[in-house]
Amino acid sequence: MTVAKRIDGKAKAAEFAASITRETATLLDEHGIRPGLAVVIIGEDPASQVYVRNKKRTAESCGFHSVQHKLAEDVSQTDVLQLIDNLNNDDAIHGILVQLPLPGHLDEQAITQAIEPSKDVDGFHFVNIGKLTAGHTSDAFVPCTPAGCMLMIEDELGNDLSGKSAVVIGRSNIVGKPMAALLLQVNATVTVTHSRTKDLPQVVAAADIIIAAVGRPEMVKADWVKPGAIIIDVGINRVEKTINGETKMGLTGDVDFDDVSTVAGAVTPVPGGVGPMTITMLMANTLRSARLAAGLEG
Ligand code: NAD
């Protein structure tokens, strides 16, 4: 028996994107500024190609100036850093994103840290990470996936999580750690778990809010879930799925959606949950950067 609400990330993202489109038109009308997003993609990773295509399409539909730089798999570190330097100095560009993962010969840290913090719409620069960790989110760029998750949590529970316990599964710099910082900032009691955590199901079972960011298909089961808990499934896993007797590759999350839906209060689906919200948050960060560059409020 299903009891959980299905949180519709796709619909929420579309609504949010519509408001970004309106604000973009106003910024252009009133100040002559069009937000500019530059996406750098290196190599031919098929998943990255899909993500970058979606980002470009969404940027264009929001009315942004959208630029894509496709670099060869064997591009040198020097050439990548030169491109970033050019984009840092380009007034038409307010957000710079380098699609990860990078080919092995490139130094990911040196590249992400070369982006000007004021154009770091992915929120990976140490300056932005530091501001987030110190609670200065008003002038930080927060990584898009956890920021999108927070909007969905706020929809369900409001913006003060005092007295609520949250368990984050996964401790990556992109999702788990910034997610924990955001939850802490709105007064949740936060536990961060990972591959070395003992008795993970029992730890998760104490949570009012569960964020799964692991990369293991359908790991979180109904017996890990406190009745009524809110579950945000960040995982994107490519698996074989049989639909109408036909086996195809499809996407699934880190949460067994049907199983946990018998116990949880609300769950995000995969696809159609966190993914669309992540892309829309990237647009929100880019619009914000353009407004800040124009001396307006973010
Ligand atoms: P990552 O590989 O950097 O980190 C995974 C984390 O999971 C690690 O901290 C690891 O300790 C933990 N982990 C691994 N096995 C575990 C286990 N058995 N029990 C508990 N913890 C375990 O991954 P990431 O970049 O944080 O991404 C996590 C998932 O989220 C992936 O599926 C990724 O594709 C997806 N993702 C989705 C979006 C989106 O927009 N929806 C964005 C980023 C990442």
PDB file of C-alpha atoms in Angstrom, residues 91-219:
ATOM      1  CA  ASP A  91      31.714  40.733 -19.006  1.00  0.00           C
ATOM      2  CA  ALA A  92      29.002  38.907 -20.962  1.00  0.00           C
ATOM      3  CA  ILE A  93      29.584  35.768 -18.856  1.00  0.00           C
ATOM      4  CA  HIS A  94      28.223  35.649 -15.304  1.00  0.00           C
ATOM      5  CA  GLY A  95      28.469  31.922 -14.667  1.00  0.00           C
ATOM      6  CA  ILE A  96      31.181  29.423 -15.598  1.00  0.00           C
ATOM      7  CA  LEU A  97      30.712  25.710 -15.252  1.00  0.00           C
ATOM      8  CA  VAL A  98      33.233  23.003 -16.082  1.00  0.00           C
ATOM      9  CA  GLN A  99      31.384  19.717 -16.479  1.00  0.00           C
ATOM     10  CA  LEU A 100      32.870  16.971 -14.295  1.00  0.00           C
ATOM     11  CA  PRO A 101      34.344  14.375 -14.360  1.00  0.00           C
ATOM     12  CA  LEU A 102      37.434  15.518 -16.253  1.00  0.00           C
ATOM     13  CA  PRO A 103      39.805  13.253 -18.202  1.00  0.00           C
ATOM     14  CA  GLY A 104      42.451  11.767 -15.892  1.00  0.00           C
ATOM     15  CA  HIS A 105      45.399  13.909 -17.027  1.00  0.00           C
ATOM     16  CA  LEU A 106      43.704  17.155 -15.933  1.00  0.00           C
ATOM     17  CA  ASP A 107      43.951  18.573 -12.405  1.00  0.00           C
ATOM     18  CA  GLU A 108      40.311  18.954 -11.378  1.00  0.00           C
ATOM     19  CA  GLN A 109      41.082  20.988  -8.283  1.00  0.00           C
ATOM     20  CA  ALA A 110      43.317  23.492 -10.085  1.00  0.00           C
ATOM     21  CA  ILE A 111      40.631  23.922 -12.758  1.00  0.00           C
ATOM     22  CA  THR A 112      37.648  24.399 -10.435  1.00  0.00           C
ATOM     23  CA  GLN A 113      39.674  26.777  -8.231  1.00  0.00           C
ATOM     24  CA  ALA A 114      40.679  28.868 -11.285  1.00  0.00           C
ATOM     25  CA  ILE A 115      37.079  30.011 -11.752  1.00  0.00           C
ATOM     26  CA  GLU A 116      36.438  33.448 -10.197  1.00  0.00           C
ATOM     27  CA  PRO A 117      34.348  32.858  -7.026  1.00  0.00           C
ATOM     28  CA  SER A 118      31.897  35.503  -8.287  1.00  0.00           C
ATOM     29  CA  LYS A 119      31.252  33.405 -11.436  1.00  0.00           C
ATOM     30  CA  ASP A 120      31.408  30.003  -9.706  1.00  0.00           C
ATOM     31  CA  VAL A 121      27.739  29.110 -10.181  1.00  0.00           C
ATOM     32  CA  ASP A 122      28.452  25.469  -9.307  1.00  0.00           C
ATOM     33  CA  GLY A 123      29.623  26.554  -5.852  1.00  0.00           C
ATOM     34  CA  PHE A 124      32.804  24.443  -5.927  1.00  0.00           C
ATOM     35  CA  HIS A 125      35.333  27.227  -5.241  1.00  0.00           C
ATOM     36  CA  PHE A 126      36.850  27.125  -1.755  1.00  0.00           C
ATOM     37  CA  VAL A 127      35.630  30.694  -1.150  1.00  0.00           C
ATOM     38  CA  ASN A 128      32.032  29.629  -1.752  1.00  0.00           C
ATOM     39  CA  ILE A 129      32.460  26.395   0.218  1.00  0.00           C
ATOM     40  CA  GLY A 130      33.900  28.424   3.112  1.00  0.00           C
ATOM     41  CA  LYS A 131      31.024  30.908   3.053  1.00  0.00           C
ATOM     42  CA  LEU A 132      28.464  28.105   3.016  1.00  0.00           C
ATOM     43  CA  THR A 133      30.168  26.298   5.873  1.00  0.00           C
ATOM     44  CA  ALA A 134      30.347  29.529   7.891  1.00  0.00           C
ATOM     45  CA  GLY A 135      26.643  30.159   7.273  1.00  0.00           C
ATOM     46  CA  HIS A 136      27.166  33.135   4.920  1.00  0.00           C
ATOM     47  CA  THR A 137      24.815  31.804   2.275  1.00  0.00           C
ATOM     48  CA  SER A 138      23.504  35.283   1.466  1.00  0.00           C
ATOM     49  CA  ASP A 139      26.592  35.990  -0.641  1.00  0.00           C
ATOM     50  CA  ALA A 140      27.765  32.467  -1.495  1.00  0.00           C
ATOM     51  CA  PHE A 141      27.009  30.302  -4.487  1.00  0.00           C
ATOM     52  CA  VAL A 142      25.642  27.082  -3.071  1.00  0.00           C
ATOM     53  CA  PRO A 143      26.131  23.851  -5.085  1.00  0.00           C
ATOM     54  CA  CYS A 144      23.058  23.328  -7.248  1.00  0.00           C
ATOM     55  CA  THR A 145      22.036  19.797  -6.249  1.00  0.00           C
ATOM     56  CA  PRO A 146      21.854  20.350  -2.472  1.00  0.00           C
ATOM     57  CA  ALA A 147      20.309  23.796  -3.018  1.00  0.00           C
ATOM     58  CA  GLY A 148      17.565  22.179  -5.137  1.00  0.00           C
ATOM     59  CA  CYS A 149      17.051  19.474  -2.482  1.00  0.00           C
ATOM     60  CA  MET A 150      16.616  22.180   0.171  1.00  0.00           C
ATOM     61  CA  LEU A 151      13.829  23.845  -1.825  1.00  0.00           C
ATOM     62  CA  MET A 152      11.971  20.547  -1.972  1.00  0.00           C
ATOM     63  CA  ILE A 153      12.487  19.911   1.755  1.00  0.00           C
ATOM     64  CA  GLU A 154      11.253  23.442   2.544  1.00  0.00           C
ATOM     65  CA  ASP A 155       8.102  22.786   0.504  1.00  0.00           C
ATOM     66  CA  GLU A 156       7.327  19.799   2.698  1.00  0.00           C
ATOM     67  CA  LEU A 157       8.483  21.002   6.115  1.00  0.00           C
ATOM     68  CA  GLY A 158       8.960  24.784   5.996  1.00  0.00           C
ATOM     69  CA  ASN A 159      12.214  26.678   6.440  1.00  0.00           C
ATOM     70  CA  ASP A 160      12.895  25.935  10.087  1.00  0.00           C
ATOM     71  CA  LEU A 161      13.833  22.325  10.794  1.00  0.00           C
ATOM     72  CA  SER A 162      14.294  22.795  14.554  1.00  0.00           C
ATOM     73  CA  GLY A 163      13.763  19.479  16.296  1.00  0.00           C
ATOM     74  CA  LYS A 164      13.972  17.455  13.066  1.00  0.00           C
ATOM     75  CA  SER A 165      16.691  14.906  12.498  1.00  0.00           C
ATOM     76  CA  ALA A 166      18.240  14.565   9.058  1.00  0.00           C
ATOM     77  CA  VAL A 167      20.487  11.777   7.816  1.00  0.00           C
ATOM     78  CA  VAL A 168      22.608  12.440   4.742  1.00  0.00           C
ATOM     79  CA  ILE A 169      23.927   9.269   3.091  1.00  0.00           C
ATOM     80  CA  GLY A 170      27.142  10.144   1.231  1.00  0.00           C
ATOM     81  CA  ARG A 171      29.851  12.675   2.065  1.00  0.00           C
ATOM     82  CA  SER A 172      30.943  14.015  -1.339  1.00  0.00           C
ATOM     83  CA  ASN A 173      32.018  17.629  -1.752  1.00  0.00           C
ATOM     84  CA  ILE A 174      29.361  18.106  -4.433  1.00  0.00           C
ATOM     85  CA  VAL A 175      26.336  16.738  -2.582  1.00  0.00           C
ATOM     86  CA  GLY A 176      26.718  15.199   0.882  1.00  0.00           C
ATOM     87  CA  LYS A 177      28.839  17.825   2.662  1.00  0.00           C
ATOM     88  CA  PRO A 178      27.093  20.968   1.329  1.00  0.00           C
ATOM     89  CA  MET A 179      23.721  19.271   1.942  1.00  0.00           C
ATOM     90  CA  ALA A 180      24.663  18.768   5.590  1.00  0.00           C
ATOM     91  CA  ALA A 181      25.741  22.427   5.883  1.00  0.00           C
ATOM     92  CA  LEU A 182      22.439  23.657   4.453  1.00  0.00           C
ATOM     93  CA  LEU A 183      20.384  21.446   6.756  1.00  0.00           C
ATOM     94  CA  LEU A 184      22.378  22.591   9.753  1.00  0.00           C
ATOM     95  CA  GLN A 185      21.789  26.196   8.804  1.00  0.00           C
ATOM     96  CA  VAL A 186      18.029  25.729   9.153  1.00  0.00           C
ATOM     97  CA  ASN A 187      18.451  24.058  12.537  1.00  0.00           C
ATOM     98  CA  ALA A 188      18.121  20.372  11.629  1.00  0.00           C
ATOM     99  CA  THR A 189      20.095  17.889  13.715  1.00  0.00           C
ATOM    100  CA  VAL A 190      22.301  16.379  11.043  1.00  0.00           C
ATOM    101  CA  THR A 191      24.092  13.048  10.752  1.00  0.00           C
ATOM    102  CA  VAL A 192      26.375  12.457   7.779  1.00  0.00           C
ATOM    103  CA  THR A 193      26.863   8.790   6.904  1.00  0.00           C
ATOM    104  CA  HIS A 194      29.123   7.111   4.342  1.00  0.00           C
ATOM    105  CA  SER A 195      30.669   3.837   3.235  1.00  0.00           C
ATOM    106  CA  ARG A 196      32.406   3.348   6.621  1.00  0.00           C
ATOM    107  CA  THR A 197      29.271   3.942   8.700  1.00  0.00           C
ATOM    108  CA  LYS A 198      28.256   1.004  10.880  1.00  0.00           C
ATOM    109  CA  ASP A 199      24.633  -0.139  11.099  1.00  0.00           C
ATOM    110  CA  LEU A 200      23.534   2.282   8.382  1.00  0.00           C
ATOM    111  CA  PRO A 201      19.876   1.080   8.246  1.00  0.00           C
ATOM    112  CA  GLN A 202      19.464   1.746  11.994  1.00  0.00           C
ATOM    113  CA  VAL A 203      21.049   5.196  11.718  1.00  0.00           C
ATOM    114  CA  VAL A 204      18.799   6.095   8.786  1.00  0.00           C
ATOM    115  CA  ALA A 205      15.717   4.761  10.592  1.00  0.00           C
ATOM    116  CA  ALA A 206      16.001   7.559  13.180  1.00  0.00           C
ATOM    117  CA  ALA A 207      15.656  10.289  10.535  1.00  0.00           C
ATOM    118  CA  ASP A 208      12.742  12.597   9.816  1.00  0.00           C
ATOM    119  CA  ILE A 209      14.548  13.600   6.616  1.00  0.00           C
ATOM    120  CA  ILE A 210      16.679  11.233   4.512  1.00  0.00           C
ATOM    121  CA  ILE A 211      18.942  12.428   1.707  1.00  0.00           C
ATOM    122  CA  ALA A 212      20.462   9.596  -0.314  1.00  0.00           C
ATOM    123  CA  ALA A 213      23.507  10.568  -2.409  1.00  0.00           C
ATOM    124  CA  VAL A 214      25.461   7.369  -2.847  1.00  0.00           C
ATOM    125  CA  GLY A 215      25.268   5.948  -6.357  1.00  0.00           C
ATOM    126  CA  ARG A 216      23.949   2.485  -5.405  1.00  0.00           C
ATOM    127  CA  PRO A 217      20.682   1.493  -7.075  1.00  0.00           C
ATOM    128  CA  GLU A 218      17.669   1.158  -4.736  1.00  0.00           C
ATOM    129  CA  MET A 219      19.820   0.762  -1.618  1.00  0.00           C
TER     130      MET A 219
END
